[in-house]
Coordinates of C-alpha atoms in Angstrom, one line a residue:
Chain A
X1 CA 2.5 -43.5 42.0
X2 CA -0.6 -42.5 44.0
X3 CA -2.1 -40.4 41.5
X4 CA -4.0 -41.9 38.8
X5 CA -3.9 -40.7 34.9
X6 CA -7.4 -38.7 35.3
X7 CA -6.1 -37.0 38.5
X8 CA -2.9 -35.9 37.1
X9 CA -4.8 -35.0 33.8
X10 CA -7.4 -33.0 35.7
X11 CA -4.7 -31.1 37.8
X12 CA -3.0 -29.6 34.5
X13 CA -6.0 -28.6 33.2
X14 CA -6.6 -26.7 36.4
X15 CA -3.0 -25.4 36.4
X16 CA -3.5 -24.5 32.7
X17 CA -7.0 -22.8 33.6
X18 CA -5.1 -20.8 36.6
X19 CA -2.2 -19.9 34.6
X20 CA -4.5 -18.8 31.7
X21 CA -6.1 -16.2 34.2
X22 CA -3.0 -14.9 35.9
X23 CA -1.1 -14.3 32.5
X24 CA -4.1 -13.3 31.2
X25 CA -4.3 -10.1 33.7
X26 CA -0.7 -9.7 32.8
X27 CA -1.4 -9.3 29.0
X28 CA -3.8 -6.8 27.8
X29 CA -4.2 -8.1 24.4
X30 CA -5.3 -11.3 26.0
X31 CA -7.5 -9.6 28.5
X32 CA -9.4 -7.7 25.9
X33 CA -9.8 -10.5 23.7
X34 CA -11.3 -12.5 26.6
X35 CA -13.5 -10.1 27.7
X36 CA -14.8 -9.5 24.1
X37 CA -15.5 -13.0 23.8
X38 CA -17.4 -13.2 26.7
X39 CA -19.7 -10.2 25.3
X40 CA -20.1 -11.8 21.9
X41 CA -21.0 -15.0 23.7
X42 CA -23.5 -13.0 26.3
X43 CA -25.1 -11.1 23.1
X44 CA -25.6 -14.2 21.1
X45 CA -27.1 -15.9 23.6
X46 CA -29.4 -13.3 25.0
X47 CA -29.9 -11.8 21.4
X48 CA -34.1 -11.4 21.8
X49 CA -33.1 -9.5 25.2
X50 CA -30.7 -7.4 24.0
X51 CA -31.4 -6.6 20.4
X52 CA -33.4 -3.1 20.3
X53 CA -35.6 -4.0 17.7
X54 CA -36.5 -7.8 16.3
X55 CA -35.2 -7.9 13.1
X56 CA -37.6 -11.0 12.0
X57 CA -40.8 -9.6 13.1
X58 CA -42.2 -8.1 9.9
X59 CA -44.8 -6.1 11.7
X60 CA -42.2 -3.7 13.2
X61 CA -40.0 -3.6 10.3
X62 CA -40.8 -0.8 8.0
X63 CA -39.9 0.0 4.5
X64 CA -40.3 3.6 5.5
X65 CA -37.0 3.2 7.9
X66 CA -34.9 1.8 4.9
X67 CA -31.4 3.3 4.6
X68 CA -31.4 5.3 7.5
X69 CA -27.9 6.4 8.2
X70 CA -26.3 5.7 11.9
X71 CA -27.7 7.5 14.8
X72 CA -31.0 8.5 12.8
X73 CA -34.3 8.0 14.4
X74 CA -36.6 5.2 13.2
X75 CA -40.2 5.7 12.0
X76 CA -41.3 4.6 15.7
X77 CA -39.0 6.4 17.5
X78 CA -36.0 4.1 18.5
X79 CA -32.7 5.4 17.4
X80 CA -30.6 3.2 15.0
X81 CA -27.4 3.5 16.6
X82 CA -25.7 1.8 13.3
X83 CA -28.1 2.8 10.6
X84 CA -31.0 0.6 9.0
X85 CA -30.7 -1.7 5.4
X86 CA -32.7 -1.3 2.7
X87 CA -35.7 -3.2 4.1
X88 CA -35.6 -0.9 7.1
X89 CA -34.1 -3.2 9.5
X90 CA -32.1 -2.0 12.2
X91 CA -28.6 -3.2 11.6
X92 CA -27.5 -3.1 15.3
X93 CA -30.2 -5.8 16.3
X94 CA -29.4 -7.8 12.6
X95 CA -26.3 -7.7 14.0
X96 CA -26.6 -9.3 17.3
X97 CA -29.0 -12.2 15.6
X98 CA -26.6 -12.5 12.6
X99 CA -24.0 -13.5 15.5
X100 CA -26.0 -15.9 16.8
X101 CA -26.6 -18.0 13.8
X102 CA -22.8 -17.4 12.9
X103 CA -21.7 -18.7 16.3
X104 CA -24.4 -21.5 16.2
X105 CA -23.3 -22.6 13.0
X106 CA -19.3 -22.8 13.6
X107 CA -19.9 -24.3 17.2
X108 CA -22.5 -27.0 16.2
X109 CA -20.1 -28.0 13.1
X110 CA -17.2 -28.1 15.1
X111 CA -18.6 -30.5 17.7
X112 CA -19.7 -32.9 14.9
X113 CA -16.3 -32.6 13.1
X114 CA -14.8 -33.1 16.6
X115 CA -16.9 -36.1 17.3
X116 CA -16.3 -37.9 13.7
X117 CA -12.2 -36.8 14.4
X118 CA -11.9 -38.3 17.4
X119 CA -13.7 -41.9 16.3
X120 CA -11.7 -41.9 13.2
X121 CA -8.5 -40.9 15.1
X122 CA -8.9 -42.9 17.9
X123 CA -9.6 -46.1 15.5
X124 CA -6.7 -45.3 13.6
X125 CA -4.1 -45.0 16.3
X126 CA -5.5 -47.9 18.0
X127 CA -5.6 -50.6 15.6
X128 CA -2.9 -49.5 13.0
X129 CA -1.8 -51.1 10.2
X130 CA -4.0 -51.4 7.1
X131 CA -6.7 -49.5 9.1
X132 CA -4.5 -47.1 10.1
X133 CA -2.8 -46.2 6.6
X134 CA -6.2 -46.1 5.0
X135 CA -7.8 -43.7 7.1
X136 CA -5.1 -41.6 7.1
X137 CA -4.9 -41.6 3.3
X138 CA -8.4 -40.4 3.4
X139 CA -7.1 -37.7 5.6
X140 CA -4.3 -36.9 3.7
X141 CA -6.4 -36.1 0.5
X142 CA -9.0 -34.2 2.2
X143 CA -6.6 -31.8 3.5
X144 CA -4.7 -31.3 0.3
X145 CA -8.3 -29.4 -1.1
X146 CA -8.2 -26.0 0.5
X147 CA -11.3 -25.9 3.1
X148 CA -13.1 -23.0 1.3
X149 CA -13.4 -24.9 -1.9
X150 CA -14.2 -28.3 -0.5
X151 CA -17.4 -26.3 1.6
X152 CA -18.4 -24.6 -1.7
X153 CA -18.7 -27.8 -3.9
X154 CA -20.5 -29.3 -1.2
X155 CA -23.2 -26.5 -0.8
X156 CA -23.4 -26.5 -4.4
X157 CA -24.2 -30.4 -4.1
X158 CA -26.0 -29.7 -0.6
X159 CA -28.2 -26.7 -1.5
X160 CA -28.9 -23.7 0.7
X161 CA -29.6 -24.0 4.5
X162 CA -28.2 -23.4 7.8
X163 CA -28.3 -27.3 8.6
X164 CA -26.6 -27.9 5.2
X165 CA -24.0 -25.5 6.1
X166 CA -23.3 -26.9 9.4
X167 CA -22.9 -30.5 7.5
X168 CA -20.6 -28.9 4.9
X169 CA -18.3 -27.7 7.7
X170 CA -18.1 -30.5 9.9
X171 CA -16.9 -32.5 6.5
X172 CA -14.4 -29.8 5.8
X173 CA -12.9 -29.8 9.2
X174 CA -13.0 -33.4 10.8
X175 CA -9.9 -34.6 8.9
X176 CA -8.3 -32.1 11.1
X177 CA -9.1 -33.3 14.3
X178 CA -8.5 -36.7 13.1
X179 CA -5.0 -36.1 12.3
X180 CA -4.2 -34.5 15.6
X181 CA -6.0 -36.7 17.9
X182 CA -4.2 -39.9 16.2
X183 CA -0.8 -38.1 16.7
X184 CA -1.6 -37.9 20.0
X185 CA -2.8 -41.5 20.8
X186 CA 0.0 -42.5 18.8
X187 CA 2.4 -41.1 21.9
X188 CA -0.1 -42.4 24.3
X189 CA -0.1 -46.1 22.9
X190 CA 3.6 -46.3 23.7
X191 CA 3.2 -45.2 27.3
X192 CA 3.3 -48.1 29.9
X193 CA -0.4 -47.8 31.2
X194 CA -1.3 -48.4 27.8
X195 CA 0.3 -51.6 27.7
X196 CA -1.0 -52.8 31.1
X197 CA -4.4 -52.5 29.9
X198 CA -3.9 -54.5 26.9
X199 CA -2.1 -57.4 29.3
X200 CA -5.2 -57.1 31.5
X201 CA -7.1 -57.9 28.4
X202 CA -9.5 -55.0 28.7
X203 CA -12.0 -54.9 25.6
X204 CA -11.0 -52.8 22.7
X205 CA -14.0 -50.7 23.3
X206 CA -12.9 -49.7 26.9
X207 CA -9.4 -49.0 26.3
X208 CA -10.4 -46.9 23.7
X209 CA -12.9 -45.0 25.7
X210 CA -11.3 -45.1 29.3
X211 CA -7.8 -44.6 28.5
X212 CA -7.0 -43.7 25.2
X213 CA -9.7 -40.8 24.7
X214 CA -9.2 -39.1 28.1
X215 CA -5.7 -38.6 27.5
X216 CA -5.6 -37.8 23.9
X217 CA -8.0 -35.0 24.0
X218 CA -6.1 -32.0 25.2
X219 CA -4.7 -30.9 22.0
X220 CA -8.0 -30.6 20.7
X221 CA -9.1 -27.7 23.1
X222 CA -6.6 -25.5 21.2
X223 CA -7.7 -26.7 17.3
X224 CA -11.0 -26.3 18.2
X225 CA -10.8 -22.8 19.5
X226 CA -8.8 -21.8 16.5
X227 CA -11.2 -23.7 14.2
X228 CA -14.2 -22.1 15.5
X229 CA -12.7 -18.7 14.3
X230 CA -11.8 -20.1 11.1
X231 CA -15.1 -21.9 10.3
X232 CA -17.3 -19.0 11.5
X233 CA -15.0 -17.0 8.4
X234 CA -15.7 -19.7 6.3
X235 CA -19.5 -19.6 7.0
X236 CA -19.4 -15.7 6.1
X237 CA -17.6 -16.6 2.8
X238 CA -20.0 -18.9 1.8
X239 CA -23.0 -17.0 2.6
X240 CA -21.3 -13.6 1.0
X241 CA -21.0 -15.8 -2.5
X242 CA -24.9 -16.7 -1.9
X243 CA -24.4 -20.5 -1.5
X244 CA -24.2 -20.5 2.4
X245 CA -27.3 -19.4 4.9
X246 CA -30.4 -18.0 3.2
X247 CA -31.3 -14.6 3.7
X248 CA -34.4 -15.4 5.5
X249 CA -32.1 -16.5 8.5
X250 CA -29.1 -13.9 8.3
X251 CA -25.9 -14.6 9.7
X252 CA -22.8 -11.9 9.7
X253 CA -22.1 -13.1 5.9
X254 CA -25.3 -12.5 4.4
X255 CA -26.1 -9.0 6.3
X256 CA -22.6 -8.2 4.8
X257 CA -23.2 -9.7 1.1
X258 CA -26.8 -7.7 1.4
X259 CA -25.0 -4.7 1.7
X260 CA -22.9 -5.4 -0.9
X261 CA -25.6 -3.5 -3.4
X262 CA -25.6 -0.6 -1.1
X263 CA -22.0 0.0 -1.5
X264 CA -22.2 2.2 -4.6
X265 CA -24.7 4.7 -3.4
X266 CA -22.7 5.3 -0.3
X267 CA -24.7 3.4 2.4
X268 CA -21.3 1.9 3.5
X269 CA -23.0 1.2 7.2
X270 CA -25.0 -1.9 6.1
X271 CA -21.9 -3.7 4.9
X272 CA -18.9 -2.3 7.3
X273 CA -20.8 -3.0 10.6
X274 CA -21.4 -6.5 10.5
X275 CA -17.6 -6.9 8.8
X276 CA -16.6 -5.1 12.0
X277 CA -18.5 -7.5 14.0
X278 CA -17.2 -10.5 12.0
X279 CA -13.4 -9.2 12.1
X280 CA -13.8 -8.5 15.7
X281 CA -15.0 -12.3 16.9
X282 CA -12.8 -13.9 14.7
X283 CA -9.7 -11.9 15.9
X284 CA -10.5 -12.2 19.5
X285 CA -10.6 -15.9 18.9
X286 CA -7.5 -16.3 17.3
X287 CA -5.7 -14.3 19.9
X288 CA -7.2 -16.0 22.4
X289 CA -6.7 -19.4 20.9
X290 CA -3.0 -18.3 20.3
X291 CA -2.5 -17.9 24.0
X292 CA -3.8 -21.2 25.0
X293 CA -1.6 -22.7 22.7
X294 CA 1.4 -20.9 23.9
X295 CA 0.2 -22.3 27.4
X296 CA 0.0 -25.9 26.2
X297 CA 3.2 -25.9 24.3
X298 CA 5.6 -23.1 26.0
X299 CA 8.4 -23.4 23.2
X300 CA 6.0 -21.7 20.8
X301 CA 5.3 -18.7 23.4
X302 CA 8.0 -16.5 21.3
Chain B
X1 CA 11.7 -44.9 -7.1
X2 CA 10.0 -45.6 -10.4
X3 CA 7.6 -47.9 -8.3
X4 CA 6.7 -45.0 -5.9
X5 CA 6.0 -42.5 -8.7
X6 CA 3.9 -44.9 -10.3
X7 CA 1.9 -46.0 -7.2
X8 CA 1.4 -42.1 -6.5
X9 CA 0.1 -41.6 -10.2
X10 CA -2.3 -44.7 -10.0
X11 CA -3.7 -43.6 -6.6
X12 CA -4.2 -40.0 -8.1
X13 CA -6.4 -41.2 -11.0
X14 CA -8.5 -43.6 -8.3
X15 CA -9.2 -40.4 -6.5
X16 CA -10.2 -38.6 -9.5
X17 CA -12.3 -41.1 -10.8
X18 CA -14.2 -41.5 -7.1
X19 CA -14.1 -37.6 -7.0
X20 CA -16.1 -37.6 -10.3
X21 CA -18.4 -40.6 -9.4
X22 CA -19.5 -38.5 -6.2
X23 CA -20.1 -35.5 -7.3
X24 CA -21.9 -36.8 -10.4
X25 CA -24.3 -38.6 -8.4
X26 CA -24.8 -36.2 -6.0
X27 CA -25.4 -33.4 -8.2
X28 CA -28.2 -35.1 -9.5
X29 CA -30.0 -34.9 -6.4
X30 CA -29.8 -31.1 -6.0
X31 CA -32.3 -29.0 -8.4
X32 CA -33.9 -29.7 -11.8
X33 CA -31.8 -28.0 -14.5
X34 CA -34.5 -27.8 -16.6
X35 CA -36.3 -25.3 -14.6
X36 CA -34.0 -23.0 -15.2
X37 CA -34.0 -23.8 -18.8
X38 CA -37.2 -23.3 -20.1
X39 CA -39.8 -20.7 -19.5
X40 CA -42.4 -21.8 -16.4
X41 CA -45.7 -21.2 -18.8
X42 CA -44.1 -23.7 -21.1
X43 CA -46.4 -26.6 -22.3
X44 CA -45.3 -30.2 -21.0
X45 CA -44.6 -31.5 -24.2
X46 CA -42.1 -28.6 -24.4
X47 CA -40.3 -29.3 -21.2
X48 CA -40.5 -33.1 -21.9
X49 CA -38.7 -32.2 -25.3
X50 CA -35.9 -30.0 -23.5
X51 CA -35.6 -32.9 -20.7
X52 CA -34.9 -35.1 -23.9
X53 CA -32.6 -32.9 -25.7
X54 CA -30.2 -32.5 -22.7
X55 CA -30.3 -36.2 -22.0
X56 CA -31.4 -35.5 -18.7
X57 CA -34.4 -38.1 -19.0
X58 CA -32.2 -41.0 -18.9
X59 CA -31.2 -42.9 -15.9
X60 CA -28.2 -41.3 -13.8
X61 CA -25.8 -44.4 -14.5
X62 CA -26.5 -43.9 -18.3
X63 CA -25.9 -40.2 -17.9
X64 CA -22.6 -40.6 -15.6
X65 CA -21.4 -43.7 -18.4
X66 CA -21.8 -40.8 -21.3
X67 CA -20.0 -38.2 -19.2
X68 CA -17.2 -40.6 -18.3
X69 CA -16.8 -41.4 -21.9
X70 CA -16.7 -38.1 -23.4
X71 CA -14.2 -36.8 -20.3
X72 CA -11.8 -39.4 -21.3
X73 CA -12.1 -38.0 -24.9
X74 CA -11.7 -34.6 -23.6
X75 CA -15.5 -33.5 -23.7
X76 CA -16.9 -32.3 -20.5
X77 CA -20.3 -31.5 -22.0
X78 CA -21.9 -28.2 -23.1
X79 CA -22.8 -25.4 -20.7
X80 CA -26.5 -25.4 -20.4
X81 CA -26.5 -21.9 -20.2
X82 CA -24.3 -20.6 -22.9
X83 CA -24.6 -23.8 -25.4
X84 CA -20.8 -24.0 -25.7
X85 CA -18.3 -26.8 -24.2
X86 CA -17.6 -26.2 -20.9
X87 CA -14.1 -26.8 -21.3
X88 CA -13.9 -24.4 -23.9
X89 CA -15.4 -21.8 -21.4
X90 CA -13.1 -22.5 -18.8
X91 CA -9.9 -22.3 -21.5
X92 CA -11.2 -18.9 -22.0
X93 CA -11.4 -17.7 -18.3
X94 CA -8.6 -19.6 -16.7
X95 CA -5.7 -16.8 -18.0
X96 CA -7.5 -14.0 -16.4
X97 CA -7.4 -16.4 -13.1
X98 CA -3.8 -17.3 -13.7
X99 CA -3.0 -13.6 -13.6
X100 CA -5.1 -12.6 -11.0
X101 CA -3.3 -15.4 -8.8
X102 CA 0.3 -14.6 -10.1
X103 CA 0.1 -11.1 -9.7
X104 CA -1.0 -11.8 -5.6
X105 CA 1.9 -13.9 -5.5
X106 CA 4.0 -11.4 -6.5
X107 CA 2.5 -9.1 -4.4
X108 CA 3.0 -11.3 -1.3
X109 CA 6.6 -11.9 -1.5
X110 CA 7.7 -8.4 -2.1
X111 CA 5.6 -6.9 0.8
X112 CA 6.0 -10.1 3.2
X113 CA 9.5 -11.0 2.8
X114 CA 10.9 -7.5 3.7
X115 CA 8.4 -7.3 6.5
X116 CA 8.9 -10.7 8.1
X117 CA 12.6 -10.8 7.9
X118 CA 12.9 -7.0 9.4
X119 CA 10.4 -8.8 12.4
X120 CA 12.8 -11.6 12.7
X121 CA 16.0 -9.6 12.9
X122 CA 14.4 -7.3 15.7
X123 CA 12.2 -9.3 17.6
X124 CA 11.8 -6.9 20.5
X125 CA 11.0 -3.9 18.0
X126 CA 8.3 -1.5 18.3
X127 CA 8.2 -2.0 14.0
X128 CA 8.3 -6.0 15.0
X129 CA 4.7 -5.6 17.2
X130 CA 3.2 -3.6 14.7
X131 CA 3.9 -6.0 11.9
X132 CA 3.4 -8.9 13.9
X133 CA -0.4 -7.5 14.9
X134 CA -0.9 -7.0 11.3
X135 CA -0.4 -10.4 10.4
X136 CA -2.7 -11.7 13.1
X137 CA -5.2 -9.1 11.9
X138 CA -4.1 -10.0 8.3
X139 CA -5.3 -13.6 9.1
X140 CA -8.0 -12.7 10.9
X141 CA -9.9 -10.4 8.8
X142 CA -12.3 -12.1 6.2
X143 CA -11.2 -11.6 2.8
X144 CA -14.2 -10.6 1.4
X145 CA -15.3 -7.9 3.7
X146 CA -11.8 -6.4 3.0
X147 CA -12.4 -6.5 -0.8
X148 CA -15.2 -4.5 -0.3
X149 CA -13.9 -2.1 2.2
X150 CA -11.3 -1.3 -0.6
X151 CA -14.0 -0.7 -2.9
X152 CA -15.6 1.7 -0.5
X153 CA -12.3 3.4 0.5
X154 CA -10.4 3.3 -3.2
X155 CA -13.2 3.6 -5.7
X156 CA -16.3 5.3 -3.9
X157 CA -14.7 7.6 -1.4
X158 CA -11.5 8.4 -3.4
X159 CA -12.3 7.7 -6.7
X160 CA -9.1 6.3 -7.7
X161 CA -9.7 2.9 -8.8
X162 CA -12.3 1.1 -11.1
X163 CA -14.7 -1.3 -9.1
X164 CA -15.0 -4.1 -11.4
X165 CA -13.9 -6.0 -14.4
X166 CA -10.7 -6.3 -16.1
X167 CA -10.1 -3.5 -17.9
X168 CA -8.1 -3.2 -21.3
X169 CA -5.8 -6.1 -22.2
X170 CA -2.7 -6.4 -24.3
X171 CA -0.5 -9.1 -25.8
X172 CA 3.2 -8.9 -24.9
X173 CA 5.5 -11.8 -25.5
X174 CA 2.3 -13.7 -26.7
X175 CA 0.5 -13.3 -23.2
X176 CA -2.5 -11.4 -23.0
X177 CA -2.8 -9.8 -19.8
X178 CA -3.9 -6.5 -18.4
X179 CA -1.2 -5.9 -16.6
X180 CA 0.6 -4.3 -19.6
X181 CA -1.5 -1.6 -19.9
X182 CA -2.3 1.3 -17.4
X183 CA -6.0 0.8 -17.4
X184 CA -5.4 -2.9 -17.0
X185 CA -3.2 -2.4 -14.0
X186 CA -5.5 0.2 -12.4
X187 CA -8.3 -2.7 -12.7
X188 CA -5.8 -4.9 -11.4
X189 CA -4.4 -3.4 -8.1
X190 CA -7.6 -4.1 -5.9
X191 CA -8.3 -7.6 -6.5
X192 CA -4.7 -8.6 -6.8
X193 CA -4.0 -6.9 -3.2
X194 CA -7.0 -8.2 -1.8
X195 CA -6.0 -11.8 -2.8
X196 CA -2.9 -11.3 -1.8
X197 CA -3.5 -10.2 1.9
X198 CA -3.9 -13.8 3.4
X199 CA -0.8 -14.5 1.8
X200 CA 1.3 -11.7 3.1
X201 CA 0.5 -12.6 6.6
X202 CA 1.9 -16.3 5.6
X203 CA 4.9 -15.2 4.2
X204 CA 5.8 -13.1 7.1
X205 CA 5.2 -15.3 9.7
X206 CA 7.5 -17.8 7.6
X207 CA 9.9 -15.2 6.9
X208 CA 10.3 -14.2 10.5
X209 CA 10.5 -17.9 11.9
X210 CA 13.3 -18.9 9.2
X211 CA 15.3 -15.7 10.1
X212 CA 15.2 -16.4 14.1
X213 CA 16.0 -19.8 13.2
X214 CA 18.8 -19.1 10.9
X215 CA 20.2 -15.8 12.9
X216 CA 21.2 -17.9 15.3
X217 CA 23.3 -20.2 13.3
X218 CA 27.1 -20.9 13.7
X219 CA 27.8 -19.7 10.1
X220 CA 25.9 -16.4 10.7
X221 CA 27.9 -16.1 14.0
X222 CA 31.4 -16.8 11.7
X223 CA 30.2 -14.0 9.2
X224 CA 29.7 -11.2 12.0
X225 CA 32.7 -12.3 13.7
X226 CA 34.6 -11.7 10.3
X227 CA 33.3 -8.4 10.5
X228 CA 31.1 -8.4 7.4
X229 CA 28.4 -5.9 7.0
X230 CA 25.0 -6.5 8.0
X231 CA 23.5 -5.9 5.2
X232 CA 25.7 -8.3 3.2
X233 CA 25.0 -11.0 6.0
X234 CA 21.5 -10.4 5.2
X235 CA 21.6 -10.7 1.6
X236 CA 24.2 -13.1 1.0
X237 CA 23.6 -15.6 3.9
X238 CA 20.5 -15.0 5.4
X239 CA 17.9 -14.7 2.1
X240 CA 19.1 -18.0 0.6
X241 CA 18.6 -20.2 3.4
X242 CA 15.1 -18.7 4.2
X243 CA 14.1 -18.7 0.7
X244 CA 13.9 -22.2 0.0
X245 CA 11.1 -23.2 2.5
X246 CA 9.1 -19.9 1.8
X247 CA 9.2 -21.0 -1.9
X248 CA 7.9 -24.7 -1.3
X249 CA 5.1 -23.7 0.8
X250 CA 3.8 -21.0 -2.0
X251 CA 4.5 -23.2 -4.5
X252 CA 1.9 -25.5 -2.7
X253 CA -0.1 -22.3 -1.9
X254 CA -0.9 -21.7 -5.4
X255 CA -3.5 -23.9 -6.0
X256 CA -5.2 -22.2 -2.9
X257 CA -4.8 -18.7 -4.2
X258 CA -6.9 -20.1 -7.6
X259 CA -9.3 -21.4 -5.2
X260 CA -9.6 -18.3 -3.3
X261 CA -9.7 -16.3 -6.3
X262 CA -13.3 -17.6 -6.5
X263 CA -14.1 -15.0 -3.3
X264 CA -12.0 -12.1 -5.3
X265 CA -13.5 -12.6 -8.7
X266 CA -17.4 -12.4 -7.5
X267 CA -16.6 -9.0 -5.5
X268 CA -14.6 -7.3 -8.5
X269 CA -16.7 -9.0 -11.2
X270 CA -13.3 -10.2 -12.4
X271 CA -14.1 -12.6 -15.6
X272 CA -12.1 -15.5 -14.6
X273 CA -12.7 -19.2 -13.5
X274 CA -14.1 -18.4 -10.0
X275 CA -16.9 -16.1 -11.3
X276 CA -17.8 -18.4 -14.0
X277 CA -18.3 -21.4 -11.5
X278 CA -19.8 -19.2 -8.9
X279 CA -22.5 -17.9 -11.1
X280 CA -22.6 -21.8 -12.5
X281 CA -23.5 -23.0 -8.9
X282 CA -26.2 -20.4 -8.8
X283 CA -27.8 -21.5 -12.1
X284 CA -27.5 -24.9 -11.8
X285 CA -25.4 -25.1 -14.5
X286 CA -24.4 -28.6 -13.7
X287 CA -21.7 -29.2 -16.7
X288 CA -19.5 -26.0 -15.8
X289 CA -19.9 -27.2 -12.1
X290 CA -18.7 -30.8 -12.6
X291 CA -15.7 -29.7 -15.6
X292 CA -14.6 -26.7 -12.8
X293 CA -14.6 -29.6 -9.9
X294 CA -12.7 -32.1 -12.2
X295 CA -10.3 -28.9 -13.2
X296 CA -9.4 -28.1 -9.7
X297 CA -9.1 -32.0 -8.2
X298 CA -6.8 -32.6 -11.2
X299 CA -4.6 -29.2 -10.4
X300 CA -4.1 -30.4 -6.7
X301 CA -3.7 -33.8 -7.4
X302 CA -0.9 -32.8 -9.8
X303 CA 0.3 -30.0 -7.6
X304 CA 0.6 -32.8 -4.5
X305 CA 2.2 -35.3 -6.7
X306 CA 5.0 -33.2 -7.9
X307 CA 5.7 -32.0 -4.0
X308 CA 5.7 -35.7 -3.3
X309 CA 7.9 -36.8 -5.8
X310 CA 10.4 -33.7 -5.2
X311 CA 10.3 -34.7 -1.4
X312 CA 10.8 -38.6 -2.4
X313 CA 13.6 -37.5 -4.2
X314 CA 15.5 -35.4 -1.6
X315 CA 15.0 -37.5 1.0
X316 CA 15.2 -41.5 0.8
X317 CA 13.1 -41.9 4.3
X318 CA 10.0 -40.7 2.5
X319 CA 10.5 -43.4 -0.3
X320 CA 11.1 -46.3 2.2
X321 CA 7.7 -45.2 4.2
X322 CA 5.8 -45.4 1.2
X323 CA 7.2 -49.0 0.2
X324 CA 5.9 -49.9 4.2
X325 CA 2.2 -49.3 3.4

């Protein structure tokens, strides 16, 4: 074996990537979802540059522009392609900024959950025995409750705010990562290189950090992709219920919730378009993630 | 076996206790319910009196001890807003939620099962592509937003169905439900369909996977060779085999339906448990929040316990594993 594990893992990764690119081009759904994801990520990142107006700038937002239908002209001459909401904010701009909040919450909570999950999962797999049984019992109990409910209760306890939602979503998700990492690490544990590392009497920290971690991390990539979609959805639901992100810093969910009040008066666009954006984002991530999973595990591809 | 069951029951009781402790101590960190109870212009003496009356002036551990003793005797405290026992309020609202969840369950099976079996029988057909595409959409689409769209289409634009509430209820076989009157059914259709949507997508996937798996087995091949009509193969040989896992999963998922009902109930103003608890969270009505939480934790612990015991009965390996740890 001239190739080290890290190199072979890297080779696998690049293989995965080129496979992804090739199969992407052959399957229109994946191509579309990939492009859509890029566009979404770009517009969220460069929101202030792309959005026609700044929905947070109280100086330019005027109540006189309230509830304009899509395509109508606003007071200052800009055209509100997707209409305006009750306070006269341009819906399109609000969506672009809302996307930013939604993605920030989803991605940062996924990262926190990933790190905590990795630490717990690797600890459980490495030490085994009672520690493993105890940690996995907690994971089991946590996973037996639906995510939306746990998040709802946590936010009832923590209160509103972007940071609180991130914490709640991280707490909801860590167990799933922990279980997945543990399963992967348990397989690695039985391999020869691991035994060799134990025989060399390397320190525990080093074995976990240098050997167990790099080899157990790949199944998490797929999981993290799909979980991001899930947590965008949960965040939107929570904000809709009025326990998530406050209206001063709107996410897609709070925009939809904001439009709820205007539904009966026929101003559908305030709630319709943010929802379409939410659906497009979640669906694009799901389709992309499914493709990724099929590539990692070819048996599931059909 | 008895030891296994006892140990799991003990574990559940410990979880329940720990949960109540966590919730009770954390809920005391958020907001002061007294602010919600009194007029902002009240005199300080007035505020102090309210605080004393509701027992909010005592240290947290004293409050918890009182709560725990009450809970053990079936008293979860009075709602701050309604001034009535939390448990009684929940018992009043529960039938509405149960009705919604059951209707959603029925809808998801009657719609999802045929579609899933069809997709499994014709893996390459056009219909299958549409069904599977729809199921991805069904999993991706945020339930609450779809509920709003349903209101816009069916209530605002078409004007066919009412927007909110439970409608007229009537008694049948001792059960009070809106499923027995026309007006009630009209109110029930939108929320139940909305709640069912996610589960429909799940049933489709389960049914398809089951069908693909079972259709490849020997006894199906034999039934075909024998010259049985395809209809009979599906109904008599395929169905019983794929139904068992679907029923098991749906049984576990029933708890999720009750949890998700909170969202659906908020959209359609359905007077169930979920609406009660969302309002309670917003109004800082602590006793209701704590009572709801304990109820849900108990519900899920019981569901999981039943599932675990059934698995242990069916599969001895689970039992042995349980003995090791």
